[in-house]
XYZ file of C-alpha atoms in Angstrom:
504
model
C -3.323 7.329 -28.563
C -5.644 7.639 -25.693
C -6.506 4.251 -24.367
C -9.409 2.772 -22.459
C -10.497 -0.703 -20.734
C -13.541 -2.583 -22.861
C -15.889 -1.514 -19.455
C -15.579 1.404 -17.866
C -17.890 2.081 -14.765
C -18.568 5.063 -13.378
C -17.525 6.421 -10.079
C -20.496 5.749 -8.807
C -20.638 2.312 -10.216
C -17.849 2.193 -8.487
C -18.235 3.486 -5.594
C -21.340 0.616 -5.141
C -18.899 -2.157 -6.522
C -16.302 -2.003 -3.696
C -19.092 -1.678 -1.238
C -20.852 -4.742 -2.691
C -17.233 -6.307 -2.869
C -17.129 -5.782 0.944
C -20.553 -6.920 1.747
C -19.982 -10.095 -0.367
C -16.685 -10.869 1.493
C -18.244 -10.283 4.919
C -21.778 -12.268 3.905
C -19.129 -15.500 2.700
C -17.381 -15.602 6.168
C -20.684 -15.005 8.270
C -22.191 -18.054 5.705
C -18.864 -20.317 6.356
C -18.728 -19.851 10.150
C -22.671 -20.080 10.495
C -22.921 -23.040 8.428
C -20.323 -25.178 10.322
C -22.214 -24.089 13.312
C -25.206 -25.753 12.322
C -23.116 -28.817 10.992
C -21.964 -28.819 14.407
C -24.412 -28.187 16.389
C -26.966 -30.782 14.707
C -24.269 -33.453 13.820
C -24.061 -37.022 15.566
C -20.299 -37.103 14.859
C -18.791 -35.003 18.091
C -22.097 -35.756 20.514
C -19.800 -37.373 23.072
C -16.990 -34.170 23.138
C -20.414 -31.964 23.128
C -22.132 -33.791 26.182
C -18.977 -32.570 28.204
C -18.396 -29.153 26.995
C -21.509 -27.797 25.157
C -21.525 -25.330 21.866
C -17.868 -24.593 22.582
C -17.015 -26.772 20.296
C -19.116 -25.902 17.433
C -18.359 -22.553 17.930
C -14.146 -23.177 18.023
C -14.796 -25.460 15.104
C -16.903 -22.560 13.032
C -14.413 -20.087 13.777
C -11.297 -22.584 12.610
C -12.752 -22.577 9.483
C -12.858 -19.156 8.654
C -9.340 -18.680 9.996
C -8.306 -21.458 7.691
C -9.935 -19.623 4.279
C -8.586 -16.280 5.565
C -5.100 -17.517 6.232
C -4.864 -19.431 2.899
C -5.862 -16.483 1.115
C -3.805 -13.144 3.008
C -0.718 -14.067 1.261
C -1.958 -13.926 -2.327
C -2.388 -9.809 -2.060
C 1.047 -9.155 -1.173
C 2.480 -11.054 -3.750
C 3.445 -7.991 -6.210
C 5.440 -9.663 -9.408
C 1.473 -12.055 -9.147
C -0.592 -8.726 -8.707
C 1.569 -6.283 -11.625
C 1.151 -8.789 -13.689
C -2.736 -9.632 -13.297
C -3.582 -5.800 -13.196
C -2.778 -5.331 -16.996
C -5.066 -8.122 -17.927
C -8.891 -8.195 -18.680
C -9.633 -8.992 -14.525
C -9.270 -5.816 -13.767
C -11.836 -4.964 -14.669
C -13.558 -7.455 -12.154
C -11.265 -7.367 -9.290
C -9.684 -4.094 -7.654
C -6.223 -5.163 -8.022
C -4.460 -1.769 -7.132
C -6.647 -2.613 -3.544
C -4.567 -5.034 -3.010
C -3.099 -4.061 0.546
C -6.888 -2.886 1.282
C -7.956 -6.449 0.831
C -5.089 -7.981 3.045
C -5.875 -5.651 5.823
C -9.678 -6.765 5.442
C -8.862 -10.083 5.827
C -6.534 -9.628 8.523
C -9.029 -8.202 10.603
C -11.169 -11.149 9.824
C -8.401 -12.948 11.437
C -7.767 -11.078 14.468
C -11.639 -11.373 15.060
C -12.202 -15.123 14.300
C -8.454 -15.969 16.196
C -10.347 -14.287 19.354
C -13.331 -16.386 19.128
C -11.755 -19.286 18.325
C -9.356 -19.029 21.387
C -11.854 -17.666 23.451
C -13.850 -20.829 22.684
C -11.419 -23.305 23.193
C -10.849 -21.626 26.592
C -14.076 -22.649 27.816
C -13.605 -26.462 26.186
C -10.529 -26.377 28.155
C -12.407 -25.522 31.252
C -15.309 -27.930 31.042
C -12.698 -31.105 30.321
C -11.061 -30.024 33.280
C -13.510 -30.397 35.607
C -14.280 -34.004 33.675
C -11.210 -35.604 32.853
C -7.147 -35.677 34.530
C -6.130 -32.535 32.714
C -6.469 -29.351 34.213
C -7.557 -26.350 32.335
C -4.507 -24.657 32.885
C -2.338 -27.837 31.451
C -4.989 -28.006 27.943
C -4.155 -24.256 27.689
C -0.429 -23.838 27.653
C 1.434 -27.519 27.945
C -0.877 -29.776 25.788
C -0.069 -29.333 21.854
C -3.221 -27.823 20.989
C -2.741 -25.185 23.330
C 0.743 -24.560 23.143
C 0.608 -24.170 19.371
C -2.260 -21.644 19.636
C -0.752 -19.225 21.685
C 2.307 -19.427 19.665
C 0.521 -18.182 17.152
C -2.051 -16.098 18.956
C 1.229 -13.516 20.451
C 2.612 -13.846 16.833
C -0.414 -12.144 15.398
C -1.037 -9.503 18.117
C 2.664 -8.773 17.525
C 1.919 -8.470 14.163
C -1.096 -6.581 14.325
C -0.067 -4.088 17.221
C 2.767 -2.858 14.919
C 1.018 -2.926 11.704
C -1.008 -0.067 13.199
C -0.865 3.082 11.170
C 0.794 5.549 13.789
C 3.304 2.902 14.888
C 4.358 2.259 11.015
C 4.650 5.655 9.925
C 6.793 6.406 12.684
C 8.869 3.554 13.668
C 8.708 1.681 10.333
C 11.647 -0.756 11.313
C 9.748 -1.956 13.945
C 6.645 -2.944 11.409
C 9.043 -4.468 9.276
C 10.634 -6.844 11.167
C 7.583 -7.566 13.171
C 5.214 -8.341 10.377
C 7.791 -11.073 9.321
C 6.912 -12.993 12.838
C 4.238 -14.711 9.991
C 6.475 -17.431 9.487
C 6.313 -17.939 13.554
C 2.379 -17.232 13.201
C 1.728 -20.315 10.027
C 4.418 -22.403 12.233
C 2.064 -22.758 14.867
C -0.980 -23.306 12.783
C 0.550 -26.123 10.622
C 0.450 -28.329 13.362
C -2.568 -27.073 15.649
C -4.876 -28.733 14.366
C -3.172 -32.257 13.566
C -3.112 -32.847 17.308
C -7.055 -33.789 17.383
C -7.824 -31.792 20.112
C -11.938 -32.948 19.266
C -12.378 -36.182 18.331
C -15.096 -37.987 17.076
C -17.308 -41.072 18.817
C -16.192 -43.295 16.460
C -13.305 -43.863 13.676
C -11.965 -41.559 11.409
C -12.110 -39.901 15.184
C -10.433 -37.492 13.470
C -8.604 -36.199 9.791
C -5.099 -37.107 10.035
C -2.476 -34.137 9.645
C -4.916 -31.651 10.365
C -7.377 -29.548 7.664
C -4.881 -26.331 8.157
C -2.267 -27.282 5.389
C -4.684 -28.011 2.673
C -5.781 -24.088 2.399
C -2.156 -23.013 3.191
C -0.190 -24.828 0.593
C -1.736 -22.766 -2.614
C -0.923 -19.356 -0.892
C 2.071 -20.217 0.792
C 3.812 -22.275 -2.695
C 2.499 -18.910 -4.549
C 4.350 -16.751 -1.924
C 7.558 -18.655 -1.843
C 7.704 -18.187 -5.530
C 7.169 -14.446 -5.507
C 9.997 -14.424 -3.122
C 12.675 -16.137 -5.253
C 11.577 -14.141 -8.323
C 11.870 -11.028 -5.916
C 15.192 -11.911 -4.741
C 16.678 -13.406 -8.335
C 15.436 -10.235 -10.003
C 16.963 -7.611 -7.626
C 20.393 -9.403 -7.656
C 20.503 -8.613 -11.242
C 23.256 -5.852 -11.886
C 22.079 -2.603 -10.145
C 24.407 0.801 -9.686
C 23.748 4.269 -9.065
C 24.818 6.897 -11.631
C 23.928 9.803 -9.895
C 23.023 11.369 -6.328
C 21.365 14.863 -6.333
C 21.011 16.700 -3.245
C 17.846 19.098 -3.683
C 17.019 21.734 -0.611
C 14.822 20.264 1.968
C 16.524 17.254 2.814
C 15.325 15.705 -0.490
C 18.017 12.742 -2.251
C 17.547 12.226 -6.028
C 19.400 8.763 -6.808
C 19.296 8.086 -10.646
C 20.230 4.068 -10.895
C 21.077 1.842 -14.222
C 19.739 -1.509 -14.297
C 20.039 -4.365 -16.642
C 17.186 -5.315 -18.041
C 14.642 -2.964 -16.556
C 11.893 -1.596 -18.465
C 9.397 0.894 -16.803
C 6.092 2.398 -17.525
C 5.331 5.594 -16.336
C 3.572 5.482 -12.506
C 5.614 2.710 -11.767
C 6.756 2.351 -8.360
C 10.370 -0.092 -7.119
C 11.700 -1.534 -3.702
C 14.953 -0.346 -2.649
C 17.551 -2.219 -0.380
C 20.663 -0.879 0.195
C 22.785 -3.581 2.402
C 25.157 -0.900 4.292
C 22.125 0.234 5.360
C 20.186 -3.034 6.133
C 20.484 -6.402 4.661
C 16.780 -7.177 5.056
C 14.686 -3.795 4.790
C 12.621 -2.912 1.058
C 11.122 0.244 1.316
C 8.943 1.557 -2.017
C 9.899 4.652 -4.158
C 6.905 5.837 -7.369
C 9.648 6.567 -10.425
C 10.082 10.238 -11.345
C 11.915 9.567 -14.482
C 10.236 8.873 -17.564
C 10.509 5.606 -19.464
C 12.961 7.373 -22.494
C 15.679 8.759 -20.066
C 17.679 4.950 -19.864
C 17.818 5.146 -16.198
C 15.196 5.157 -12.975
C 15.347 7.699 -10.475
C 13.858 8.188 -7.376
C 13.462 10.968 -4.931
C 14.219 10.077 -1.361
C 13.183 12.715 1.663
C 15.393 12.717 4.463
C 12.908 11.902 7.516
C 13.617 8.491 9.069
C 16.650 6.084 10.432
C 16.548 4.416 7.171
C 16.450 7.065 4.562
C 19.104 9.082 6.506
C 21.837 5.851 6.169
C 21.120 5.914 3.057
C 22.460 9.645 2.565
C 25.203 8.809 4.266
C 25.973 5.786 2.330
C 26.031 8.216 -0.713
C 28.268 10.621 0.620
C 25.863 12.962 2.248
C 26.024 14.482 5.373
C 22.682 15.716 7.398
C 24.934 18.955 7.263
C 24.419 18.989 3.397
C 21.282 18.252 3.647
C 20.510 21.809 5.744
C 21.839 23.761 3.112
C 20.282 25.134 0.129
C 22.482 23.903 -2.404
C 21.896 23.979 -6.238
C 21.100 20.545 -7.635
C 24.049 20.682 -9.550
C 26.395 21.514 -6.905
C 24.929 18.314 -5.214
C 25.458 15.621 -8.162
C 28.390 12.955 -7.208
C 28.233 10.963 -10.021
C 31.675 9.603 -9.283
C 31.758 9.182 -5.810
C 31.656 6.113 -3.858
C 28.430 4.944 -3.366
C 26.879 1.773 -1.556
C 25.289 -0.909 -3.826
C 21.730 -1.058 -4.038
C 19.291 -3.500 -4.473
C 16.416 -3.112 -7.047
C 13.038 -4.707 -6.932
C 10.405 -3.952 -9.883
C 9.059 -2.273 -11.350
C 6.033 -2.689 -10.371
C 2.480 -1.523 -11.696
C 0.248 1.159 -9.420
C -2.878 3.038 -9.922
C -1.211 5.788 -11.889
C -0.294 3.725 -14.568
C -3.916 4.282 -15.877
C -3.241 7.586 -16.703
C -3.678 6.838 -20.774
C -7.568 5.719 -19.963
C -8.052 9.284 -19.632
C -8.111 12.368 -21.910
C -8.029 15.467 -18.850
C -5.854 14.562 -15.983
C -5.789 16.223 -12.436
C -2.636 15.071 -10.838
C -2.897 15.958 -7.176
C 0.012 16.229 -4.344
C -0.357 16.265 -0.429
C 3.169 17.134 1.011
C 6.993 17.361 -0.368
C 7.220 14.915 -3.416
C 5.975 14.741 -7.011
C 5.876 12.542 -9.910
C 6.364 12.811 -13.505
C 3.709 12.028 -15.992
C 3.465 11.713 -19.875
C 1.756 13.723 -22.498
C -1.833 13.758 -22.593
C -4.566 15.966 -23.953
C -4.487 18.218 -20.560
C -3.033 17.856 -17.653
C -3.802 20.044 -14.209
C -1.576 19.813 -11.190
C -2.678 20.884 -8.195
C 0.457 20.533 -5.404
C -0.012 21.258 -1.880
C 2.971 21.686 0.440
C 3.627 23.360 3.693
C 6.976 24.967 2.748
C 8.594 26.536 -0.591
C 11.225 24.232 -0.570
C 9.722 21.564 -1.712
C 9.215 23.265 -5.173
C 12.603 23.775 -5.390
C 12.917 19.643 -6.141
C 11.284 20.245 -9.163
C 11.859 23.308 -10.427
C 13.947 23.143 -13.407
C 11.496 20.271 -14.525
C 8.404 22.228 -14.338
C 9.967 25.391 -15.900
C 10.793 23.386 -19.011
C 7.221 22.233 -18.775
C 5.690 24.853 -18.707
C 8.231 26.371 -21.707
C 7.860 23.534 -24.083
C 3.623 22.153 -23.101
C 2.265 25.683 -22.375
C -1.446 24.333 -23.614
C -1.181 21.231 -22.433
C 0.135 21.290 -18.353
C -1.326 23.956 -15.845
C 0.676 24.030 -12.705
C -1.738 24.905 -9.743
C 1.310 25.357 -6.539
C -0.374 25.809 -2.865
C 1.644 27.088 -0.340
C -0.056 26.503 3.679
C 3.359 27.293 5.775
C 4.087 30.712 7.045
C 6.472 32.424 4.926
C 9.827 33.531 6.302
C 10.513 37.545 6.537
C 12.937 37.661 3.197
C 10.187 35.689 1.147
C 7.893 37.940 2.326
C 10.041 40.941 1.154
C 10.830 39.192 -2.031
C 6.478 39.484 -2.805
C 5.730 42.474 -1.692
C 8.673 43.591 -3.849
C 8.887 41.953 -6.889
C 8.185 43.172 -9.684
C 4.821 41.480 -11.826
C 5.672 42.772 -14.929
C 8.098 39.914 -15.298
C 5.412 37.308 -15.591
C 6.780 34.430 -12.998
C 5.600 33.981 -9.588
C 7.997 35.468 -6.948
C 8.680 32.549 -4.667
C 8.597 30.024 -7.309
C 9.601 31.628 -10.519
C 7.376 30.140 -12.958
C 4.799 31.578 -14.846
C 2.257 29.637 -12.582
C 0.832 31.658 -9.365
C 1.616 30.416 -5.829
C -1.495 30.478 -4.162
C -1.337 30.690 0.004
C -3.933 28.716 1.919
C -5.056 25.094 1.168
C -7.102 24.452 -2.209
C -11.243 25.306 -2.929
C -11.530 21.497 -4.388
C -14.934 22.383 -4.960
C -13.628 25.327 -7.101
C -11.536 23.474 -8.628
C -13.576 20.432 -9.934
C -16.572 23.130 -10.606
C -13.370 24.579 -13.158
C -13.015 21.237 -15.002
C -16.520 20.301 -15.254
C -17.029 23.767 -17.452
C -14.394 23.319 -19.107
C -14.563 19.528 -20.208
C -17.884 18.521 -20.749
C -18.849 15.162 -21.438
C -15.707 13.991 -20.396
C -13.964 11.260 -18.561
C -11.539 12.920 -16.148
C -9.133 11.220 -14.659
C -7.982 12.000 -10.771
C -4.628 10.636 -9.760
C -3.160 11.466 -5.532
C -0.697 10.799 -3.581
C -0.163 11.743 -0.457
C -2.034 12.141 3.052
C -4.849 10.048 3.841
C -7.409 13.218 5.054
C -6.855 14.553 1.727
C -7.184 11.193 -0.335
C -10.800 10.996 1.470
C -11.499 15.272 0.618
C -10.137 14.077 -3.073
C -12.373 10.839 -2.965
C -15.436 12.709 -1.855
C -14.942 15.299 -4.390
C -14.869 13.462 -7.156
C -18.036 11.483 -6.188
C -19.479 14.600 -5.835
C -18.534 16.256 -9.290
C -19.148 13.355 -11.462
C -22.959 13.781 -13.214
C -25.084 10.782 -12.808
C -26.702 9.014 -15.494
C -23.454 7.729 -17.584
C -23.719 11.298 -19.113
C -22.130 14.513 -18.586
C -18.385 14.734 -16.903
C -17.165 11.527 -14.480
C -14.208 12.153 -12.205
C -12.259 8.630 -11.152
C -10.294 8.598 -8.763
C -6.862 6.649 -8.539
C -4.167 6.932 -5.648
C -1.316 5.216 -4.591
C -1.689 2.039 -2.657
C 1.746 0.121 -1.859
């Protein structure tokens, strides 16, 4: 049975909705910093404190209170048992929750931004009482518990932030992850900041007592501690690993029985294997399919991480050169470590039932497995043949036992070595399979026409919703994106291409 949500917008619907979605959350923080301004600025309550130092304050006060929304909310989108669980209910269809991470990155920019102003503020405050009272600036700044307190937190966050950049994750992900946990450091200084009553008023209250910080904190903080002892009660549940497979290119298959798991298909798990690290989760999308009784993952070779974790299993970086047969790489009795298992979790592909037509698209070496629909078209891009090789017994049964139903679209952009090359120009068509891959599919060399390609499906599904699921490389998520925006016929008529990609 094909299902779909009660509303279902088109992409260009869409498309409007998360730019409205941003406007609306930049228009509330430029209404919440601008209206404390004016309260502020006009008040009678802080006249004495402004005499001395000016619209410092106001400003340092506006800018507190966005940083105290922001940081009460940036913990709620990376709470994933909260989020998987919301994302099957009727909100989302109001709120983007596979944009999770999107959102959290949003709003820690808004951070980063109002932290400078607000710092930058209170550097001039601590300049004018300087000249007006005992204290130097320099003692306000650093020694006083205002100023202490905020640069505490103000290194914290450019810690956090300087490693949470894209190049520096992707290639020393370590480093990101036990960076971005200097949060505990960064709400440890803003607890207290503000219960030191750095501004106080000309007359009692002069100020609230314990600060304003804690009463936006506690809901997202209680909600993350929570999510934390559900993460850590569920993965201690018994985990083991049935199976390692060693494909060519440096590619570990670990197939893992858990009690008490029960996956959808597009569902994605943490991993932590304790030989390895006792405090690192890194995220693997499922390749096996809900039936099989076990989840498997497929693990490339390519960082400090991933390679302990071969070795853990038994697998040398040795092995890992050699083209070996999938079989001849399964130790399902060997020692291997334990292994921790988080999830699983719900992701964008899980919507592939809305949809009657899939195109399942894949940037680089790795592929998922999806369940039956009415058609299914996958396009997979990768710069060197052994890649397919992962995969290959899967999608020759595919393509044996769902010949109408799967087309396998393989793109080869890597240079060829000489005894592929020979293998082409010698092989013999008659036999109906592709040279370098052997299935019945072509190989095609270069990158993909995507405008060929949608053009294809538009003919041949008319007045239908098509479905567009990616993962992989963000410069092809955005040609993907783009693509389907462009495709999809206007008016609510006609064929509409949504797009859905990976996001953890």
């Amino acid at each position: 049975m094909i299902m779909k949500p009660a509303t279902i917008m088109t992409p260009l619907q869409l498309h409007r909705t998360k730019r409205f979605r941003f406007l609306l959350f930049v228009a509330s923080q430029l209404y919440l910093f601008f209206s404390t301004f004016y309260t502020y600025h006009f008040g009678t309550r802080f006249t004495i404190v402004q005499t001395l130092v000016g619209d410092g304050i106001a400003t340092a006060k506006s800018a507190a209170a966005c940083l105290n929304l922001d940081c009460g909310i940036i913990l709620f989108p990376v709470c994933r048992t909260l989020i998987s669980k919301l994302r099957v209910t009727f909100l989302s269809n109001i709120i983007p929750f596979d944009k999770n991470i999107t959102f959290h990155r949003y709003v820690a920019y808004a951070i980063v931004f109002f932290m400078w102003v607000h710092c930058t503020a209170h550097y001039w405050n601590y300049r004018m009482l300087g000249l007006a009272t005992t204290h130097s600036a320099e003692w306000n700044a650093l020694i006083s518990g205002p100023g202490l307190t905020c640069q505490v937190s103000t290194l914290a966050l450019f810690l956090m932030v300087t490693s949470a950049a894209e190049r520096v994750r992707r290639a020393h992900h370590e480093v990101f992850w036990y960076t971005h946990h200097l949060f505990l450091v960064f709400f440890a200084g803003l607890l207290p900041h503000g219960a030191f009553s750095f501004v106080k008023a000309n007359k009692p209250p002069l100020c609230s007592v314990g600060g304003n910080f804690w009463k936006y904190f506690v809901g997202g903080g209680a909600m993350y501690m929570l999510e934390r002892v559900v993460r850590e009660l569920r993965a201690r549940r018994e985990t083991k690993i049935s199976k390692v497979i060693l494909h060519p290119g440096k590619v570990l298959e670990l197939q893992i029985t858990k009690r008490s798991a029960s996956m959808r298909a597009g569902q994605y798990i943490w991993l932590q294997c304790p030989a390895v690290s006792p405090v690192q989760w890194h995220p693997f999308t499922l390749t096996s399919a809900p039936q099989e009784g076990f989840l498997s993952v497929h693990v490339r070779l390519v960082g400090d991480w991933t390679i302990g974790l071969a070795k853990a299993c038994g697998v040398t970086l040795t092995d890992a050169d050699k083209k070996l047969e999938p079989q001849l790489g399964a130790r399902a009795e060997a020692r291997v470590p334990r292994i921790l298992v988080d999830g699983p979790y719900g992701a964008a592909s899980e919507d592939w039932m809305r949809y009657e037509v899939l195109l399942c698209a894949r940037g680089g070496e790795g592929m998922d497995r999806l369940a039956h629909v009415k058609q299914l078209h996958f396009v997979w891009v990768c710069r060197e043949t052994a890649a397919f090789e992962w995969f290959h017994t899967l999608l020759r049964t595919i393509e044996t036992e769902f010949p109408d139903l799967v087309q396998i679209h393989l793109y080869l952009t890597g240079a060829m070595k000489p005894d592929q090359i020979t293998n082409v120009m010698i092989h013999d068509a008659s036999s109906g399979r592709d040279a370098l891959s052997g299935l019945q599919s072509m190989t095609y060399y270069g990158r993909p026409s995507w405008d060929t390609i949608f053009t294809g499906l538009k003919a041949s599904y008319p007045e239908t919703d098509v479905g567009v699921f990616f993962c992989g490389p963000k410069i092809l998520s955005e040609t993907l994106h783009r693509a389907c925006n462009k495709h999809t016929d206007s008016g609510g008529a006609g064929v509409r291409f949504y797009y859905n990609k990976e996001n953890f």
